[in-house]
PDB file of C-alpha atoms in Angstrom:
ATOM      1  CA  MET A 562      43.030 -28.775  48.763  1.00 40.00           C
ATOM      2  CA  THR A 563      41.444 -28.574  45.325  1.00 42.00           C
ATOM      3  CA  SER A 564      37.724 -28.595  44.660  1.00 47.00           C
ATOM      4  CA  CYS A 565      37.925 -32.002  42.950  1.00 52.00           C
ATOM      5  CA  SER A 566      38.783 -33.552  46.317  1.00 88.00           C
ATOM      6  CA  VAL A 567      35.456 -32.499  47.835  1.00 90.00           C
ATOM      7  CA  VAL A 568      33.301 -35.493  48.780  1.00 88.00           C
ATOM      8  CA  PRO A 569      29.610 -34.922  47.967  1.00 90.00           C
ATOM      9  CA  LYS A 570      27.234 -36.173  50.664  1.00 91.00           C
ATOM     10  CA  PRO A 571      23.440 -36.525  50.513  1.00 93.00           C
ATOM     11  CA  PRO A 572      21.569 -33.581  52.013  1.00 93.00           C
ATOM     12  CA  VAL A 573      20.143 -33.993  55.503  1.00 96.00           C
ATOM     13  CA  ARG A 574      16.432 -33.281  55.180  1.00 96.00           C
ATOM     14  CA  ARG A 575      14.830 -35.189  58.052  1.00 97.00           C
ATOM     15  CA  VAL A 576      16.071 -34.643  61.572  1.00 98.00           C
ATOM     16  CA  ALA A 577      14.600 -35.858  64.857  1.00 98.00           C
ATOM     17  CA  ILE A 578      15.385 -34.704  68.377  1.00 98.00           C
ATOM     18  CA  PHE A 579      14.712 -37.411  70.945  1.00 98.00           C
ATOM     19  CA  GLY A 580      14.046 -36.671  74.595  1.00 98.00           C
ATOM     20  CA  GLY A 581      12.976 -39.032  77.338  1.00 98.00           C
ATOM     21  CA  THR A 582      14.776 -42.140  76.127  1.00 98.00           C
ATOM     22  CA  HIS A 583      15.362 -42.384  79.860  1.00 98.00           C
ATOM     23  CA  GLY A 584      12.357 -40.994  81.689  1.00 98.00           C
ATOM     24  CA  ASN A 585      14.258 -39.445  84.607  1.00 98.00           C
ATOM     25  CA  GLU A 586      16.725 -37.416  82.513  1.00 98.00           C
ATOM     26  CA  LEU A 587      14.800 -34.184  82.480  1.00 98.00           C
ATOM     27  CA  SER A 588      16.713 -31.658  80.331  1.00 98.00           C
ATOM     28  CA  GLY A 589      15.848 -33.403  77.056  1.00 98.00           C
ATOM     29  CA  ILE A 590      12.287 -34.033  78.232  1.00 98.00           C
ATOM     30  CA  PHE A 591      11.726 -30.373  79.084  1.00 98.00           C
ATOM     31  CA  LEU A 592      13.250 -29.219  75.786  1.00 98.00           C
ATOM     32  CA  VAL A 593      11.329 -31.687  73.590  1.00 98.00           C
ATOM     33  CA  LYS A 594       8.022 -30.850  75.279  1.00 98.00           C
ATOM     34  CA  HIS A 595       8.755 -27.155  74.829  1.00 98.00           C
ATOM     35  CA  TRP A 596       9.651 -27.601  71.163  1.00 98.00           C
ATOM     36  CA  GLN A 597       6.518 -29.651  70.547  1.00 98.00           C
ATOM     37  CA  GLU A 598       4.517 -26.617  71.698  1.00 97.00           C
ATOM     38  CA  ASN A 599       6.766 -23.950  70.212  1.00 96.00           C
ATOM     39  CA  GLY A 600       9.367 -25.261  67.799  1.00 93.00           C
ATOM     40  CA  ALA A 601      10.404 -22.051  66.053  1.00 95.00           C
ATOM     41  CA  GLU A 602      13.959 -22.154  67.430  1.00 96.00           C
ATOM     42  CA  ILE A 603      14.687 -25.613  66.024  1.00 97.00           C
ATOM     43  CA  GLN A 604      13.229 -25.115  62.546  1.00 96.00           C
ATOM     44  CA  ARG A 605      15.583 -24.446  59.663  1.00 95.00           C
ATOM     45  CA  ALA A 606      14.824 -23.812  55.992  1.00 93.00           C
ATOM     46  CA  GLY A 607      15.043 -26.852  53.736  1.00 92.00           C
ATOM     47  CA  MET A 608      14.680 -29.462  56.482  1.00 95.00           C
ATOM     48  CA  GLU A 609      12.094 -31.047  58.742  1.00 96.00           C
ATOM     49  CA  VAL A 610      12.973 -31.163  62.450  1.00 98.00           C
ATOM     50  CA  LYS A 611      10.759 -33.386  64.599  1.00 98.00           C
ATOM     51  CA  PRO A 612      10.955 -33.261  68.427  1.00 98.00           C
ATOM     52  CA  PHE A 613       9.856 -36.613  69.857  1.00 98.00           C
ATOM     53  CA  LEU A 614       9.306 -38.077  73.312  1.00 98.00           C
ATOM     54  CA  THR A 615      10.688 -41.598  73.074  1.00 98.00           C
ATOM     55  CA  ASN A 616       9.609 -43.286  76.318  1.00 98.00           C
ATOM     56  CA  PRO A 617       6.403 -41.548  77.486  1.00 98.00           C
ATOM     57  CA  ARG A 618       5.471 -44.124  80.141  1.00 98.00           C
ATOM     58  CA  ALA A 619       8.866 -43.815  81.818  1.00 98.00           C
ATOM     59  CA  VAL A 620       8.646 -40.021  81.541  1.00 98.00           C
ATOM     60  CA  LYS A 621       5.266 -40.037  83.254  1.00 98.00           C
ATOM     61  CA  LYS A 622       6.673 -42.114  86.136  1.00 98.00           C
ATOM     62  CA  CYS A 623      10.007 -40.221  86.144  1.00 98.00           C
ATOM     63  CA  THR A 624      11.928 -43.482  86.014  1.00 98.00           C
ATOM     64  CA  ARG A 625      14.724 -44.631  83.699  1.00 98.00           C
ATOM     65  CA  TYR A 626      12.544 -47.300  82.091  1.00 98.00           C
ATOM     66  CA  ILE A 627       9.467 -49.457  82.658  1.00 97.00           C
ATOM     67  CA  ASP A 628      10.643 -53.002  81.773  1.00 96.00           C
ATOM     68  CA  CYS A 629      14.115 -52.648  80.243  1.00 96.00           C
ATOM     69  CA  ASP A 630      16.528 -49.999  78.969  1.00 95.00           C
ATOM     70  CA  LEU A 631      15.128 -48.502  75.750  1.00 96.00           C
ATOM     71  CA  ASN A 632      18.631 -47.369  74.802  1.00 96.00           C
ATOM     72  CA  ARG A 633      19.881 -50.967  74.534  1.00 94.00           C
ATOM     73  CA  VAL A 634      17.176 -52.779  72.538  1.00 95.00           C
ATOM     74  CA  PHE A 635      17.596 -51.471  68.979  1.00 95.00           C
ATOM     75  CA  ASP A 636      19.167 -54.725  67.778  1.00 93.00           C
ATOM     76  CA  PRO A 637      17.770 -57.120  65.133  1.00 92.00           C
ATOM     77  CA  ASP A 638      16.461 -59.607  67.700  1.00 91.00           C
ATOM     78  CA  ASN A 639      14.369 -57.070  69.588  1.00 93.00           C
ATOM     79  CA  LEU A 640      13.271 -55.085  66.549  1.00 93.00           C
ATOM     80  CA  GLY A 641      12.167 -58.319  64.871  1.00 90.00           C
ATOM     81  CA  GLN A 642      10.518 -59.848  67.928  1.00 86.00           C
ATOM     82  CA  THR A 643       6.899 -60.920  67.550  1.00 85.00           C
ATOM     83  CA  VAL A 644       4.587 -58.615  69.476  1.00 78.00           C
ATOM     84  CA  VAL A 645       2.790 -60.650  72.132  1.00 79.00           C
ATOM     85  CA  GLU A 646       0.905 -59.583  75.231  1.00 79.00           C
ATOM     86  CA  ASP A 647       3.835 -59.884  77.637  1.00 86.00           C
ATOM     87  CA  ILE A 648       6.485 -58.287  75.410  1.00 93.00           C
ATOM     88  CA  PRO A 649       8.516 -55.698  77.405  1.00 95.00           C
ATOM     89  CA  TYR A 650       7.126 -52.205  76.953  1.00 96.00           C
ATOM     90  CA  GLU A 651      10.445 -50.786  75.733  1.00 96.00           C
ATOM     91  CA  VAL A 652      10.800 -53.505  73.096  1.00 96.00           C
ATOM     92  CA  ARG A 653       7.359 -52.680  71.752  1.00 95.00           C
ATOM     93  CA  ARG A 654       8.225 -48.994  71.884  1.00 96.00           C
ATOM     94  CA  ALA A 655      11.506 -49.641  70.032  1.00 96.00           C
ATOM     95  CA  GLN A 656       9.568 -51.297  67.221  1.00 96.00           C
ATOM     96  CA  GLU A 657       7.218 -48.292  67.049  1.00 96.00           C
ATOM     97  CA  ILE A 658      10.156 -45.871  66.914  1.00 97.00           C
ATOM     98  CA  ASN A 659      11.852 -47.999  64.265  1.00 96.00           C
ATOM     99  CA  HIS A 660       8.645 -47.885  62.208  1.00 96.00           C
ATOM    100  CA  ILE A 661       8.351 -44.084  62.494  1.00 97.00           C
ATOM    101  CA  PHE A 662      12.011 -43.111  62.057  1.00 97.00           C
ATOM    102  CA  GLY A 663      13.517 -46.146  60.329  1.00 91.00           C
ATOM    103  CA  PRO A 664      13.637 -48.884  59.399  1.00 95.00           C
ATOM    104  CA  LYS A 665      17.136 -48.989  60.871  1.00 95.00           C
ATOM    105  CA  GLY A 666      19.773 -49.453  58.195  1.00 93.00           C
ATOM    106  CA  SER A 667      17.415 -48.558  55.324  1.00 95.00           C
ATOM    107  CA  ASP A 668      17.363 -45.690  52.829  1.00 95.00           C
ATOM    108  CA  ASP A 669      14.031 -44.623  54.335  1.00 96.00           C
ATOM    109  CA  ALA A 670      15.491 -44.007  57.801  1.00 97.00           C
ATOM    110  CA  TYR A 671      15.744 -40.478  59.170  1.00 98.00           C
ATOM    111  CA  ASP A 672      18.944 -38.716  58.198  1.00 98.00           C
ATOM    112  CA  LEU A 673      19.926 -37.517  61.655  1.00 98.00           C
ATOM    113  CA  ILE A 674      18.813 -38.069  65.242  1.00 98.00           C
ATOM    114  CA  PHE A 675      19.979 -36.073  68.241  1.00 98.00           C
ATOM    115  CA  ASP A 676      19.287 -38.180  71.344  1.00 98.00           C
ATOM    116  CA  LEU A 677      19.280 -36.001  74.480  1.00 98.00           C
ATOM    117  CA  HIS A 678      20.537 -37.498  77.750  1.00 98.00           C
ATOM    118  CA  ASN A 679      21.599 -36.406  81.218  1.00 98.00           C
ATOM    119  CA  THR A 680      24.236 -38.011  83.384  1.00 98.00           C
ATOM    120  CA  THR A 681      24.962 -37.734  87.091  1.00 98.00           C
ATOM    121  CA  ALA A 682      28.663 -37.815  86.173  1.00 98.00           C
ATOM    122  CA  ASN A 683      30.720 -34.650  85.708  1.00 98.00           C
ATOM    123  CA  MET A 684      30.956 -35.022  81.923  1.00 98.00           C
ATOM    124  CA  GLY A 685      29.999 -31.505  80.850  1.00 97.00           C
ATOM    125  CA  GLY A 686      28.391 -31.225  77.429  1.00 98.00           C
ATOM    126  CA  THR A 687      29.491 -34.412  75.672  1.00 98.00           C
ATOM    127  CA  LEU A 688      28.807 -35.582  72.123  1.00 98.00           C
ATOM    128  CA  ILE A 689      28.592 -39.332  71.505  1.00 98.00           C
ATOM    129  CA  LEU A 690      29.526 -40.828  68.145  1.00 97.00           C
ATOM    130  CA  GLU A 691      28.955 -44.399  67.024  1.00 95.00           C
ATOM    131  CA  ASN A 692      30.969 -44.502  63.786  1.00 94.00           C
ATOM    132  CA  SER A 693      34.568 -43.367  63.339  1.00 95.00           C
ATOM    133  CA  ARG A 694      34.132 -43.195  59.559  1.00 95.00           C
ATOM    134  CA  ASP A 695      31.086 -40.922  59.396  1.00 96.00           C
ATOM    135  CA  ASP A 696      32.513 -37.737  57.879  1.00 97.00           C
ATOM    136  CA  PHE A 697      29.254 -35.844  58.348  1.00 97.00           C
ATOM    137  CA  THR A 698      28.995 -36.354  62.116  1.00 97.00           C
ATOM    138  CA  ILE A 699      32.728 -35.767  62.622  1.00 98.00           C
ATOM    139  CA  GLN A 700      32.389 -32.458  60.763  1.00 98.00           C
ATOM    140  CA  MET A 701      29.336 -31.609  62.882  1.00 98.00           C
ATOM    141  CA  CYS A 702      31.251 -32.279  66.091  1.00 98.00           C
ATOM    142  CA  HIS A 703      34.086 -30.094  64.840  1.00 98.00           C
ATOM    143  CA  TYR A 704      31.612 -27.290  64.116  1.00 98.00           C
ATOM    144  CA  ILE A 705      29.895 -27.567  67.522  1.00 98.00           C
ATOM    145  CA  LYS A 706      33.220 -27.681  69.385  1.00 98.00           C
ATOM    146  CA  ASN A 707      34.394 -24.513  67.609  1.00 98.00           C
ATOM    147  CA  ALA A 708      31.068 -22.752  68.166  1.00 98.00           C
ATOM    148  CA  LEU A 709      31.179 -23.404  71.922  1.00 98.00           C
ATOM    149  CA  ALA A 710      34.910 -22.775  72.427  1.00 96.00           C
ATOM    150  CA  PRO A 711      36.577 -22.144  74.809  1.00 97.00           C
ATOM    151  CA  GLU A 712      34.093 -24.323  76.709  1.00 96.00           C
ATOM    152  CA  PRO A 713      35.168 -27.954  76.213  1.00 96.00           C
ATOM    153  CA  VAL A 714      32.885 -30.332  74.317  1.00 98.00           C
ATOM    154  CA  PRO A 715      34.312 -33.838  74.765  1.00 98.00           C
ATOM    155  CA  VAL A 716      33.479 -36.408  72.090  1.00 98.00           C
ATOM    156  CA  LEU A 717      32.989 -40.028  73.158  1.00 98.00           C
ATOM    157  CA  LEU A 718      33.338 -42.698  70.471  1.00 97.00           C
ATOM    158  CA  ILE A 719      31.430 -45.843  71.484  1.00 95.00           C
ATOM    159  CA  GLU A 720      32.472 -47.887  68.451  1.00 91.00           C
ATOM    160  CA  HIS A 721      33.791 -51.185  69.834  1.00 83.00           C
ATOM    161  CA  PRO A 722      34.013 -54.755  68.485  1.00 73.00           C
ATOM    162  CA  HIS A 723      32.412 -56.317  71.577  1.00 73.00           C
ATOM    163  CA  LEU A 724      30.541 -53.609  73.504  1.00 72.00           C
ATOM    164  CA  LYS A 725      27.267 -53.314  71.638  1.00 74.00           C
ATOM    165  CA  TYR A 726      24.899 -50.542  72.681  1.00 80.00           C
ATOM    166  CA  ALA A 727      21.977 -50.801  70.174  1.00 92.00           C
ATOM    167  CA  THR A 728      20.955 -47.223  70.939  1.00 95.00           C
ATOM    168  CA  THR A 729      17.647 -45.533  70.221  1.00 95.00           C
ATOM    169  CA  ARG A 730      19.344 -43.021  67.921  1.00 97.00           C
ATOM    170  CA  SER A 731      20.993 -45.802  65.888  1.00 96.00           C
ATOM    171  CA  VAL A 732      17.813 -45.915  63.798  1.00 97.00           C
ATOM    172  CA  ALA A 733      19.120 -42.853  61.902  1.00 97.00           C
ATOM    173  CA  LYS A 734      21.761 -42.727  59.199  1.00 97.00           C
ATOM    174  CA  HIS A 735      23.701 -40.275  61.402  1.00 97.00           C
ATOM    175  CA  PRO A 736      23.149 -40.918  65.144  1.00 97.00           C
ATOM    176  CA  VAL A 737      24.435 -38.336  67.625  1.00 98.00           C
ATOM    177  CA  GLY A 738      24.116 -38.624  71.392  1.00 98.00           C
ATOM    178  CA  VAL A 739      24.108 -35.492  73.543  1.00 98.00           C
ATOM    179  CA  GLU A 740      25.060 -36.315  77.145  1.00 98.00           C
ATOM    180  CA  VAL A 741      25.097 -33.397  79.587  1.00 98.00           C
ATOM    181  CA  GLY A 742      25.882 -33.409  83.288  1.00 97.00           C
ATOM    182  CA  PRO A 743      26.240 -33.445  86.176  1.00 98.00           C
ATOM    183  CA  GLN A 744      22.533 -33.467  86.893  1.00 98.00           C
ATOM    184  CA  PRO A 745      20.720 -35.717  89.394  1.00 98.00           C
ATOM    185  CA  GLN A 746      18.051 -38.064  88.121  1.00 98.00           C
ATOM    186  CA  GLY A 747      14.581 -36.542  88.286  1.00 98.00           C
ATOM    187  CA  VAL A 748      16.001 -33.010  88.547  1.00 98.00           C
ATOM    188  CA  VAL A 749      16.358 -30.245  85.973  1.00 97.00           C
ATOM    189  CA  ARG A 750      19.094 -27.593  86.239  1.00 98.00           C
ATOM    190  CA  ALA A 751      18.984 -24.400  84.167  1.00 98.00           C
ATOM    191  CA  ASP A 752      22.715 -24.407  83.407  1.00 98.00           C
ATOM    192  CA  ILE A 753      22.690 -28.025  82.217  1.00 98.00           C
ATOM    193  CA  LEU A 754      19.555 -27.518  80.123  1.00 98.00           C
ATOM    194  CA  ASP A 755      21.059 -24.394  78.546  1.00 98.00           C
ATOM    195  CA  LYS A 756      24.236 -26.284  77.618  1.00 98.00           C
ATOM    196  CA  MET A 757      22.166 -28.999  75.934  1.00 98.00           C
ATOM    197  CA  ARG A 758      20.071 -26.408  74.120  1.00 98.00           C
ATOM    198  CA  LYS A 759      23.167 -24.686  72.720  1.00 98.00           C
ATOM    199  CA  ILE A 760      24.638 -27.961  71.462  1.00 98.00           C
ATOM    200  CA  VAL A 761      21.412 -28.746  69.580  1.00 98.00           C
ATOM    201  CA  LYS A 762      21.245 -25.202  68.166  1.00 98.00           C
ATOM    202  CA  HIS A 763      24.756 -25.355  66.752  1.00 98.00           C
ATOM    203  CA  GLY A 764      24.158 -28.869  65.417  1.00 98.00           C
ATOM    204  CA  LEU A 765      21.077 -27.691  63.533  1.00 98.00           C
ATOM    205  CA  ASP A 766      22.960 -24.634  62.270  1.00 98.00           C
ATOM    206  CA  PHE A 767      25.611 -26.957  60.855  1.00 98.00           C
ATOM    207  CA  VAL A 768      22.995 -29.045  59.030  1.00 97.00           C
ATOM    208  CA  HIS A 769      21.398 -25.901  57.598  1.00 97.00           C
ATOM    209  CA  LEU A 770      24.736 -24.581  56.315  1.00 97.00           C
ATOM    210  CA  PHE A 771      25.588 -27.974  54.846  1.00 96.00           C
ATOM    211  CA  ASN A 772      22.239 -28.225  53.042  1.00 96.00           C
ATOM    212  CA  GLU A 773      22.685 -24.724  51.619  1.00 95.00           C
ATOM    213  CA  GLY A 774      25.931 -25.769  49.960  1.00 94.00           C
ATOM    214  CA  LYS A 775      28.614 -24.614  52.373  1.00 95.00           C
ATOM    215  CA  GLU A 776      31.783 -26.650  52.005  1.00 96.00           C
ATOM    216  CA  PHE A 777      33.518 -27.973  55.091  1.00 97.00           C
ATOM    217  CA  PRO A 778      37.254 -28.529  54.545  1.00 96.00           C
ATOM    218  CA  PRO A 779      39.066 -31.516  56.029  1.00 97.00           C
ATOM    219  CA  CYS A 780      39.133 -31.447  59.811  1.00 97.00           C
ATOM    220  CA  THR A 781      40.494 -33.449  62.712  1.00 98.00           C
ATOM    221  CA  ILE A 782      38.927 -33.800  66.141  1.00 98.00           C
ATOM    222  CA  GLU A 783      40.146 -35.382  69.352  1.00 98.00           C
ATOM    223  CA  VAL A 784      37.868 -38.115  70.671  1.00 98.00           C
ATOM    224  CA  TYR A 785      37.820 -40.471  73.622  1.00 98.00           C
ATOM    225  CA  LYS A 786      37.357 -44.022  72.393  1.00 97.00           C
ATOM    226  CA  ILE A 787      35.703 -46.493  74.752  1.00 96.00           C
ATOM    227  CA  MET A 788      37.949 -49.407  75.671  1.00 95.00           C
ATOM    228  CA  GLU A 789      36.189 -51.168  78.528  1.00 93.00           C
ATOM    229  CA  LYS A 790      33.659 -50.824  81.318  1.00 94.00           C
ATOM    230  CA  VAL A 791      35.118 -51.101  84.824  1.00 96.00           C
ATOM    231  CA  ASP A 792      33.014 -52.560  87.632  1.00 97.00           C
ATOM    232  CA  TYR A 793      33.145 -51.821  91.344  1.00 98.00           C
ATOM    233  CA  PRO A 794      35.008 -54.296  93.560  1.00 97.00           C
ATOM    234  CA  ARG A 795      32.520 -56.903  94.795  1.00 96.00           C
ATOM    235  CA  ASN A 796      32.349 -59.671  97.383  1.00 95.00           C
ATOM    236  CA  LYS A 797      31.323 -63.281  96.874  1.00 95.00           C
ATOM    237  CA  ASN A 798      27.667 -62.219  97.167  1.00 95.00           C
ATOM    238  CA  ASP A 799      28.159 -59.804  94.242  1.00 95.00           C
ATOM    239  CA  GLU A 800      27.762 -56.792  96.534  1.00 96.00           C
ATOM    240  CA  VAL A 801      29.762 -53.594  96.021  1.00 96.00           C
ATOM    241  CA  ILE A 802      32.489 -53.394  98.680  1.00 96.00           C
ATOM    242  CA  ALA A 803      34.331 -50.226  97.621  1.00 97.00           C
ATOM    243  CA  ILE A 804      33.259 -46.796  96.402  1.00 97.00           C
ATOM    244  CA  ILE A 805      34.781 -44.302  93.983  1.00 98.00           C
ATOM    245  CA  HIS A 806      37.865 -42.731  95.563  1.00 98.00           C
ATOM    246  CA  PRO A 807      37.572 -38.977  96.254  1.00 98.00           C
ATOM    247  CA  ASN A 808      40.554 -38.320  93.973  1.00 98.00           C
ATOM    248  CA  LEU A 809      38.656 -39.889  91.068  1.00 98.00           C
ATOM    249  CA  GLN A 810      35.191 -38.505  91.792  1.00 98.00           C
ATOM    250  CA  ASP A 811      34.153 -35.782  89.280  1.00 98.00           C
ATOM    251  CA  GLN A 812      37.399 -36.212  87.309  1.00 98.00           C
ATOM    252  CA  ASP A 813      35.770 -37.264  84.038  1.00 98.00           C
ATOM    253  CA  TRP A 814      38.089 -36.889  81.015  1.00 98.00           C
ATOM    254  CA  GLN A 815      41.152 -36.371  83.250  1.00 98.00           C
ATOM    255  CA  PRO A 816      44.229 -38.606  82.789  1.00 98.00           C
ATOM    256  CA  LEU A 817      44.397 -41.743  84.915  1.00 97.00           C
ATOM    257  CA  ASN A 818      47.849 -43.258  85.360  1.00 96.00           C
ATOM    258  CA  ASN A 819      49.216 -46.441  86.857  1.00 95.00           C
ATOM    259  CA  GLY A 820      49.021 -46.255  90.661  1.00 96.00           C
ATOM    260  CA  ASP A 821      46.324 -43.572  90.809  1.00 97.00           C
ATOM    261  CA  PRO A 822      43.525 -44.301  93.320  1.00 97.00           C
ATOM    262  CA  LEU A 823      40.271 -45.744  91.958  1.00 98.00           C
ATOM    263  CA  PHE A 824      38.262 -47.113  94.859  1.00 98.00           C
ATOM    264  CA  LEU A 825      38.111 -46.839  98.634  1.00 98.00           C
ATOM    265  CA  THR A 826      36.782 -49.533 100.947  1.00 97.00           C
ATOM    266  CA  LEU A 827      34.939 -48.659 104.137  1.00 95.00           C
ATOM    267  CA  ASP A 828      37.923 -50.044 106.035  1.00 95.00           C
ATOM    268  CA  GLY A 829      40.101 -47.395 104.384  1.00 96.00           C
ATOM    269  CA  GLU A 830      41.887 -49.583 101.831  1.00 97.00           C
ATOM    270  CA  VAL A 831      42.784 -47.766  98.609  1.00 97.00           C
ATOM    271  CA  ILE A 832      42.470 -49.746  95.378  1.00 97.00           C
ATOM    272  CA  THR A 833      44.627 -48.269  92.630  1.00 97.00           C
ATOM    273  CA  TYR A 834      44.617 -48.302  88.855  1.00 97.00           C
ATOM    274  CA  LYS A 835      46.872 -50.860  87.276  1.00 94.00           C
ATOM    275  CA  GLY A 836      47.480 -50.070  83.628  1.00 89.00           C
ATOM    276  CA  ASP A 837      50.379 -49.763  81.230  1.00 87.00           C
ATOM    277  CA  CYS A 838      49.044 -46.638  79.535  1.00 90.00           C
ATOM    278  CA  THR A 839      47.215 -43.453  80.441  1.00 96.00           C
ATOM    279  CA  ALA A 840      43.447 -43.829  80.409  1.00 97.00           C
ATOM    280  CA  TYR A 841      40.692 -41.220  80.504  1.00 98.00           C
ATOM    281  CA  PRO A 842      37.718 -42.304  82.630  1.00 98.00           C
ATOM    282  CA  THR A 843      34.202 -41.022  82.124  1.00 98.00           C
ATOM    283  CA  PHE A 844      30.683 -41.804  83.328  1.00 98.00           C
ATOM    284  CA  ILE A 845      32.398 -41.877  86.740  1.00 98.00           C
ATOM    285  CA  ASN A 846      29.958 -43.014  89.443  1.00 98.00           C
ATOM    286  CA  GLU A 847      26.978 -42.701  87.082  1.00 98.00           C
ATOM    287  CA  ALA A 848      23.896 -43.488  89.179  1.00 97.00           C
ATOM    288  CA  ALA A 849      22.142 -45.435  86.423  1.00 97.00           C
ATOM    289  CA  TYR A 850      25.103 -47.759  85.915  1.00 96.00           C
ATOM    290  CA  TYR A 851      25.174 -49.403  89.335  1.00 95.00           C
ATOM    291  CA  GLU A 852      22.664 -51.931  87.982  1.00 94.00           C
ATOM    292  CA  LYS A 853      24.867 -52.403  84.925  1.00 94.00           C
ATOM    293  CA  LYS A 854      27.895 -53.175  87.136  1.00 95.00           C
ATOM    294  CA  GLN A 855      29.800 -50.218  85.811  1.00 96.00           C
ATOM    295  CA  ALA A 856      31.785 -47.786  87.979  1.00 98.00           C
ATOM    296  CA  PHE A 857      33.226 -45.904  85.036  1.00 98.00           C
ATOM    297  CA  VAL A 858      34.137 -46.264  81.377  1.00 97.00           C
ATOM    298  CA  LYS A 859      37.816 -46.384  80.447  1.00 97.00           C
ATOM    299  CA  THR A 860      38.724 -44.515  77.270  1.00 97.00           C
ATOM    300  CA  VAL A 861      41.839 -43.614  75.315  1.00 97.00           C
ATOM    301  CA  LYS A 862      42.471 -40.471  73.314  1.00 97.00           C
ATOM    302  CA  MET A 863      42.646 -40.644  69.549  1.00 97.00           C
ATOM    303  CA  GLU A 864      42.041 -38.412  66.549  1.00 97.00           C
ATOM    304  CA  LEU A 865      39.393 -38.714  63.862  1.00 97.00           C
ATOM    305  CA  THR A 866      39.746 -36.988  60.503  1.00 97.00           C
ATOM    306  CA  ALA A 867      36.895 -36.126  58.160  1.00 96.00           C
ATOM    307  CA  GLU A 868      37.060 -35.530  54.423  1.00 95.00           C
ATOM    308  CA  HIS A 869      36.282 -32.231  52.720  1.00 96.00           C
ATOM    309  CA  ILE A 870      32.483 -32.426  52.321  1.00 94.00           C
ATOM    310  CA  ARG A 871      29.585 -30.580  50.754  1.00 93.00           C
ATOM    311  CA  SER A 872      25.987 -31.431  49.986  1.00 92.00           C
ATOM    312  CA  SER A 873      25.387 -33.218  46.705  1.00 87.00           C
ATOM    313  CA  VAL A 874      22.092 -31.330  46.363  1.00 82.00           C
ATOM    314  CA  VAL A 875      21.766 -27.737  47.516  1.00 67.00           C
ATOM    315  CA  ALA A 876      18.490 -26.866  49.258  1.00 53.00           C
ATOM    316  CA  PRO A 877      16.414 -24.111  47.668  1.00 54.00           C
ATOM    317  CA  ASN A 878      16.732 -20.775  49.449  1.00 51.00           C
ATOM    318  CA  THR A 879      13.329 -20.170  51.044  1.00 46.00           C
ATOM    319  CA  SER A 880      14.429 -17.572  53.578  1.00 45.00           C
TER     320      SER A 880
END
């Protein structure tokens, strides 16, 4: 690969780390509060790193949200909604976050946002991407995966023509979700927090190296692309009538083939997977998704390739 094939990318100067988008996911909340008091470990030369508590009211009550899911309202309708007295708290908060870190889709928006989440599912330390064509975030994922090897770091791609998330982090030019579990809601576990902390550290190290002029040659990563959300079996009253089968429980990222058990009724009936290709389920039995009518997310494996990149402007060496 010759040097002329290198793709120059704008430097990443402004980075935010969001915690508390969901107020009962405690690893990110603990880390952000700690970094607000003592942020030495997240600072890097040539860039501003801002730890930020996104949903303080929900954090105070240790609940996912107050009125609606903050991680689903960063769409034009909600961000442009007129502020009136009875506007949902999270919609108002989304507009405030968009004002501070955006506006979304503009040149003034923050370069990068890490949005820290916990899941009750057995997903390990997962990175979530929103754009399959973002060379910078693909390269970052590649760097983090190599830094943490041999520990797996699955990458979930939520780019989909119909499933729209409108995430909090989507305000940034480069949004990256960090989803670490299993951890119960309203609980903090040292091992889960440490895994999240390491992912953020290596992500910031990557940004620092990039800003200093390090070139990152072409790379390819394996990702799990979301295909559909699968609901629990329900009766005519819309009540759940079957639970996750023991063979599926905790098997996030493992292959699911035609005929494999999915659900189990209380009468002992096994409901199996009917599909013509291997799928890879994740967010299996996520506690927060019962209200969203989602038992798990079905994904397929694919590869993403990033161009050879370097910063178009090298940061001054202030170390």
